[in-house]
């Protein structure tokens, strides 16, 4: 089949393109690179040659926005495409919408999706030969998705905020893509719109828990509603994915649907969340090794200098300057040095990197706190004995996240 794919460069579009190619379909991408901007319906005329002789269309374009004007422009562009597809009697078409699409939805993009669905259904009712289908996915996850990567990164934190949400049924993007391809080639059904859901019903915290392995559970702390709104608003100003007031409202509403609809209509059985999450953790073995090579020798060398290589009386003077009581100053130098060596050594084996990195964060925070309250002038020291603690703690936290995302698994057999 010659298939026009709108949104071929997006997260969903790339997966659908791969699935179409695997089935031997000829793919005709349509987007800004081809002169068609969904937010400017008039640009569709420039893409007329690309639309010639297509036998199927997949519309996988769209994004979360609470901008009514932008959402309306997107709807006008998609509606114009539907009108021309109906006039050309393109028999097979799949529109990717979203669970939650409704004229009264809390965000503009979901209200726009409802309008697009309405336009498609009007054409479908007027022409029984059109095999046009709406597919409504829940939360879609998979490699390459900005939101998937952000949530996987959030899951890898040892301490994170607990964000309240409605229920979701996460679906892997490859399962959605396979379902779209099958819908495109299947006979027309009386079921014009189907839910696309995974088998697991979870809230956002449950989704994040699915990424955690080997009992390495993060400590999640509840956040007051006002602070939660402020956090999402600030993140929206920074243009982070899954951020802004609109996203918070979508999270509150959730995206629950019928988990049997997709297998019943397409034969695709979505993979469980635990399986889908396994490919999404943002683990980088190269970055992990670089952090270990930088942090472990630093901690070991720092400890050895404190208790052996550097004159102890000078180490004692530094501890006293930082505000350590005289009765504890000598013991603190030796205890701190030994602890530094132990932490650095424990960072070397993969099996102990996670607890060692967390210990490094905690100990660094303690060192900085002692210097801040005992000798705040050390923040102005040109060698930065206090200020250096912040990047060191950040690097150790990064190592902890990578180690949590990619734990050591026992060998089989």
CSV table of C-alpha atoms in Angstrom, one decimal, residues 129-378:
chain,number,residue,atom,x,y,z
A,129,UNK,CA,-16.7,2.6,1.6
A,130,UNK,CA,-14.3,4.6,3.8
A,131,UNK,CA,-12.3,2.4,6.1
A,132,UNK,CA,-11.5,5.2,8.5
A,133,UNK,CA,-10.6,4.6,12.1
A,134,UNK,CA,-9.8,6.6,15.2
A,135,UNK,CA,-7.3,5.1,17.6
A,136,UNK,CA,-7.1,6.6,21.1
A,137,UNK,CA,-4.0,5.7,23.0
A,138,UNK,CA,-3.4,6.2,26.7
A,139,UNK,CA,0.1,7.2,27.9
A,140,UNK,CA,2.5,6.1,25.2
A,141,UNK,CA,6.0,5.2,26.2
A,142,UNK,CA,9.1,4.1,24.3
A,143,UNK,CA,12.7,4.9,23.4
A,144,UNK,CA,13.0,8.3,21.8
A,145,UNK,CA,10.0,9.9,23.5
A,146,UNK,CA,10.8,13.1,25.4
A,147,UNK,CA,8.2,12.4,28.0
A,148,UNK,CA,9.3,8.8,28.3
A,149,UNK,CA,12.9,9.8,28.9
A,150,UNK,CA,12.0,12.5,31.4
A,151,UNK,CA,9.8,10.0,33.4
A,152,UNK,CA,12.5,7.4,33.3
A,153,UNK,CA,15.0,9.9,34.6
A,154,UNK,CA,12.6,10.9,37.3
A,155,UNK,CA,12.1,7.2,38.2
A,156,UNK,CA,15.9,6.8,38.6
A,157,UNK,CA,16.1,9.4,41.3
A,158,UNK,CA,16.7,8.0,44.8
A,159,UNK,CA,14.4,10.7,46.2
A,160,UNK,CA,11.5,12.3,44.2
A,161,UNK,CA,8.3,14.2,44.6
A,162,UNK,CA,5.1,12.1,44.6
A,163,UNK,CA,2.9,13.7,41.9
A,164,UNK,CA,-0.8,12.9,42.1
A,165,UNK,CA,-2.6,11.8,39.0
A,166,UNK,CA,-5.5,9.9,37.6
A,167,UNK,CA,-5.2,6.3,36.2
A,168,UNK,CA,-3.3,5.5,33.1
A,169,UNK,CA,-2.8,2.3,31.0
A,170,UNK,CA,0.7,2.8,29.5
A,171,UNK,CA,1.2,1.4,26.0
A,172,UNK,CA,4.6,0.8,24.3
A,173,UNK,CA,5.0,2.9,21.1
A,174,UNK,CA,5.9,-0.2,19.0
A,175,UNK,CA,2.6,-1.9,20.0
A,176,UNK,CA,0.7,1.2,19.0
A,177,UNK,CA,2.5,1.3,15.7
A,178,UNK,CA,1.8,-2.3,14.9
A,179,UNK,CA,-1.9,-1.8,15.7
A,180,UNK,CA,-2.0,1.3,13.4
A,181,UNK,CA,-0.6,-0.7,10.5
A,182,UNK,CA,-3.0,-3.5,11.1
A,183,UNK,CA,-6.0,-1.1,11.3
A,184,UNK,CA,-4.9,0.5,8.0
A,185,UNK,CA,-5.1,-2.9,6.1
A,186,UNK,CA,-8.0,-4.4,8.0
A,187,UNK,CA,-11.6,-4.4,6.7
A,188,UNK,CA,-14.0,-1.6,7.8
A,189,UNK,CA,-15.6,-2.3,11.2
A,190,UNK,CA,-18.6,-0.8,12.9
A,191,UNK,CA,-16.2,0.2,15.6
A,192,UNK,CA,-15.1,3.6,14.4
A,193,UNK,CA,-13.0,4.5,17.4
A,194,UNK,CA,-11.0,2.2,19.7
A,195,UNK,CA,-9.0,2.6,22.8
A,196,UNK,CA,-5.3,1.7,22.7
A,197,UNK,CA,-4.3,0.7,26.3
A,198,UNK,CA,-1.7,-1.5,27.9
A,199,UNK,CA,-2.8,-4.2,30.4
A,200,UNK,CA,-1.6,-2.3,33.6
A,201,UNK,CA,-3.7,0.3,35.3
A,202,UNK,CA,-1.5,2.6,37.3
A,203,UNK,CA,-1.2,6.2,38.5
A,204,UNK,CA,1.9,8.2,37.8
A,205,UNK,CA,3.7,6.9,40.9
A,206,UNK,CA,2.8,3.3,39.9
A,207,UNK,CA,4.2,4.0,36.5
A,208,UNK,CA,7.5,5.3,38.0
A,209,UNK,CA,7.7,2.3,40.3
A,210,UNK,CA,7.7,0.0,37.2
A,211,UNK,CA,11.2,1.3,36.3
A,212,UNK,CA,12.7,0.4,39.7
A,213,UNK,CA,14.5,-2.9,39.8
A,214,UNK,CA,16.2,-5.1,42.4
A,215,UNK,CA,14.4,-3.5,45.3
A,216,UNK,CA,16.0,-0.1,44.7
A,217,UNK,CA,12.9,1.9,45.6
A,218,UNK,CA,13.1,5.6,45.7
A,219,UNK,CA,11.7,7.5,48.6
A,220,UNK,CA,8.8,9.5,47.2
A,221,UNK,CA,7.6,12.5,49.2
A,222,UNK,CA,4.1,14.0,48.9
A,223,UNK,CA,4.0,17.6,47.6
A,224,UNK,CA,1.4,20.2,48.6
A,225,UNK,CA,-1.0,21.0,45.8
A,226,UNK,CA,0.1,24.7,45.6
A,227,UNK,CA,3.8,23.8,45.4
A,228,UNK,CA,2.9,21.2,42.8
A,229,UNK,CA,1.2,23.8,40.6
A,230,UNK,CA,4.1,26.2,41.0
A,231,UNK,CA,6.6,23.4,40.0
A,232,UNK,CA,4.6,22.6,36.8
A,233,UNK,CA,4.2,26.2,36.0
A,234,UNK,CA,7.9,26.9,36.3
A,235,UNK,CA,8.8,23.8,34.3
A,236,UNK,CA,6.4,25.0,31.6
A,237,UNK,CA,8.2,28.3,31.4
A,238,UNK,CA,11.4,26.3,30.9
A,239,UNK,CA,9.7,24.4,28.1
A,240,UNK,CA,10.3,21.0,29.6
A,241,UNK,CA,8.3,18.1,28.4
A,242,UNK,CA,5.3,17.0,30.5
A,243,UNK,CA,5.3,20.5,32.1
A,244,UNK,CA,2.9,23.4,32.4
A,245,UNK,CA,-0.6,23.9,33.8
A,246,UNK,CA,-2.0,21.9,30.9
A,247,UNK,CA,0.0,18.9,31.7
A,248,UNK,CA,-0.9,19.0,35.3
A,249,UNK,CA,-4.6,19.0,34.4
A,250,UNK,CA,-4.1,16.1,32.0
A,251,UNK,CA,-2.3,14.1,34.8
A,252,UNK,CA,-5.1,14.8,37.2
A,253,UNK,CA,-7.7,13.5,34.6
A,254,UNK,CA,-5.7,10.4,33.7
A,255,UNK,CA,-6.2,8.3,30.6
A,256,UNK,CA,-8.0,5.1,31.4
A,257,UNK,CA,-9.7,3.0,28.8
A,258,UNK,CA,-10.7,-0.5,27.6
A,259,UNK,CA,-7.6,-2.8,27.7
A,260,UNK,CA,-9.4,-5.4,25.6
A,261,UNK,CA,-10.3,-3.1,22.6
A,262,UNK,CA,-6.9,-3.2,20.9
A,263,UNK,CA,-6.4,-7.0,21.0
A,264,UNK,CA,-10.0,-7.6,20.0
A,265,UNK,CA,-9.8,-5.3,17.0
A,266,UNK,CA,-6.2,-5.7,15.8
A,267,UNK,CA,-4.9,-8.9,17.4
A,268,UNK,CA,-2.1,-6.9,19.0
A,269,UNK,CA,-1.5,-7.8,22.6
A,270,UNK,CA,0.3,-4.9,24.3
A,271,UNK,CA,3.3,-5.8,26.4
A,272,UNK,CA,3.0,-5.4,30.2
A,273,UNK,CA,4.4,-2.2,31.7
A,274,UNK,CA,7.3,-4.1,33.4
A,275,UNK,CA,8.5,-5.3,30.0
A,276,UNK,CA,7.9,-1.9,28.3
A,277,UNK,CA,9.8,-0.1,31.1
A,278,UNK,CA,12.9,-2.3,30.7
A,279,UNK,CA,14.0,-0.5,27.5
A,280,UNK,CA,13.4,3.0,28.7
A,281,UNK,CA,15.9,3.6,31.5
A,282,UNK,CA,18.3,6.4,30.6
A,283,UNK,CA,21.4,4.3,31.5
A,284,UNK,CA,24.6,5.2,29.7
A,285,UNK,CA,27.5,2.8,30.3
A,286,UNK,CA,30.0,5.3,29.0
A,287,UNK,CA,28.9,8.2,31.2
A,288,UNK,CA,28.7,5.8,34.1
A,289,UNK,CA,32.3,4.7,33.6
A,290,UNK,CA,33.5,8.3,33.3
A,291,UNK,CA,31.8,9.3,36.5
A,292,UNK,CA,33.4,6.3,38.3
A,293,UNK,CA,36.8,7.1,36.9
A,294,UNK,CA,36.4,10.7,38.1
A,295,UNK,CA,34.8,10.2,41.5
A,296,UNK,CA,36.3,7.0,42.9
A,297,UNK,CA,40.0,8.1,42.7
A,298,UNK,CA,39.0,11.5,44.1
A,299,UNK,CA,37.4,10.0,47.1
A,300,UNK,CA,40.2,7.5,47.7
A,301,UNK,CA,42.9,10.1,47.3
A,302,UNK,CA,41.1,12.6,49.5
A,303,UNK,CA,40.9,10.0,52.3
A,304,UNK,CA,44.5,9.0,52.0
A,305,UNK,CA,45.6,12.6,52.1
A,306,UNK,CA,43.6,13.2,55.2
A,307,UNK,CA,44.9,10.3,57.3
A,308,UNK,CA,48.4,9.6,55.8
A,309,UNK,CA,49.9,11.8,53.1
A,310,UNK,CA,49.1,15.3,54.4
A,311,UNK,CA,50.3,16.4,57.8
A,312,UNK,CA,47.7,15.4,60.3
A,313,UNK,CA,48.1,18.6,62.3
A,314,UNK,CA,47.2,20.7,59.3
A,315,UNK,CA,44.1,18.5,58.6
A,316,UNK,CA,43.2,19.0,62.3
A,317,UNK,CA,43.5,22.8,61.8
A,318,UNK,CA,41.2,22.7,58.8
A,319,UNK,CA,38.6,20.6,60.7
A,320,UNK,CA,38.8,23.0,63.6
A,321,UNK,CA,38.4,25.9,61.2
A,322,UNK,CA,35.3,24.3,59.9
A,323,UNK,CA,33.8,24.3,63.3
A,324,UNK,CA,34.4,20.8,64.6
A,325,UNK,CA,34.7,20.7,68.4
A,326,UNK,CA,38.2,20.3,69.9
A,327,UNK,CA,37.2,17.0,71.6
A,328,UNK,CA,36.2,15.5,68.2
A,329,UNK,CA,38.6,17.1,65.8
A,330,UNK,CA,41.3,14.4,65.7
A,331,UNK,CA,38.8,11.5,65.5
A,332,UNK,CA,36.8,13.4,62.8
A,333,UNK,CA,39.9,13.7,60.6
A,334,UNK,CA,40.6,9.9,60.8
A,335,UNK,CA,37.0,8.9,60.6
A,336,UNK,CA,36.4,11.2,57.6
A,337,UNK,CA,39.5,10.0,55.8
A,338,UNK,CA,38.6,6.3,56.3
A,339,UNK,CA,35.0,6.9,55.2
A,340,UNK,CA,36.2,8.7,52.1
A,341,UNK,CA,38.5,5.7,51.2
A,342,UNK,CA,35.6,3.3,51.7
A,343,UNK,CA,33.2,5.3,49.6
A,344,UNK,CA,35.7,5.6,46.8
A,345,UNK,CA,36.6,1.9,46.8
A,346,UNK,CA,32.9,0.9,46.9
A,347,UNK,CA,32.3,2.9,43.7
A,348,UNK,CA,34.6,0.6,41.7
A,349,UNK,CA,32.5,-2.6,41.7
A,350,UNK,CA,29.2,-2.2,39.9
A,351,UNK,CA,27.4,-4.2,42.6
A,352,UNK,CA,28.1,-1.5,45.2
A,353,UNK,CA,28.0,1.7,43.1
A,354,UNK,CA,24.5,2.6,44.0
A,355,UNK,CA,24.9,2.7,47.8
A,356,UNK,CA,28.4,4.2,47.4
A,357,UNK,CA,27.1,7.0,45.3
A,358,UNK,CA,24.2,7.7,47.7
A,359,UNK,CA,26.7,7.7,50.5
A,360,UNK,CA,28.9,10.2,48.6
A,361,UNK,CA,25.9,12.5,48.2
A,362,UNK,CA,25.1,12.3,51.9
A,363,UNK,CA,28.6,12.8,53.1
A,364,UNK,CA,29.3,15.7,50.7
A,365,UNK,CA,26.1,17.4,51.9
A,366,UNK,CA,27.3,16.9,55.5
A,367,UNK,CA,30.8,18.3,54.7
A,368,UNK,CA,29.2,21.4,53.0
A,369,UNK,CA,26.8,21.8,55.9
A,370,UNK,CA,29.6,21.7,58.5
A,371,UNK,CA,31.6,24.3,56.6
A,372,UNK,CA,28.6,26.5,56.0
A,373,UNK,CA,27.6,26.7,59.6
A,374,UNK,CA,31.1,26.4,61.2
A,375,UNK,CA,33.1,28.5,58.8
A,376,UNK,CA,31.0,30.3,56.2
A,377,UNK,CA,34.1,32.2,55.0
A,378,UNK,CA,35.2,29.0,53.3
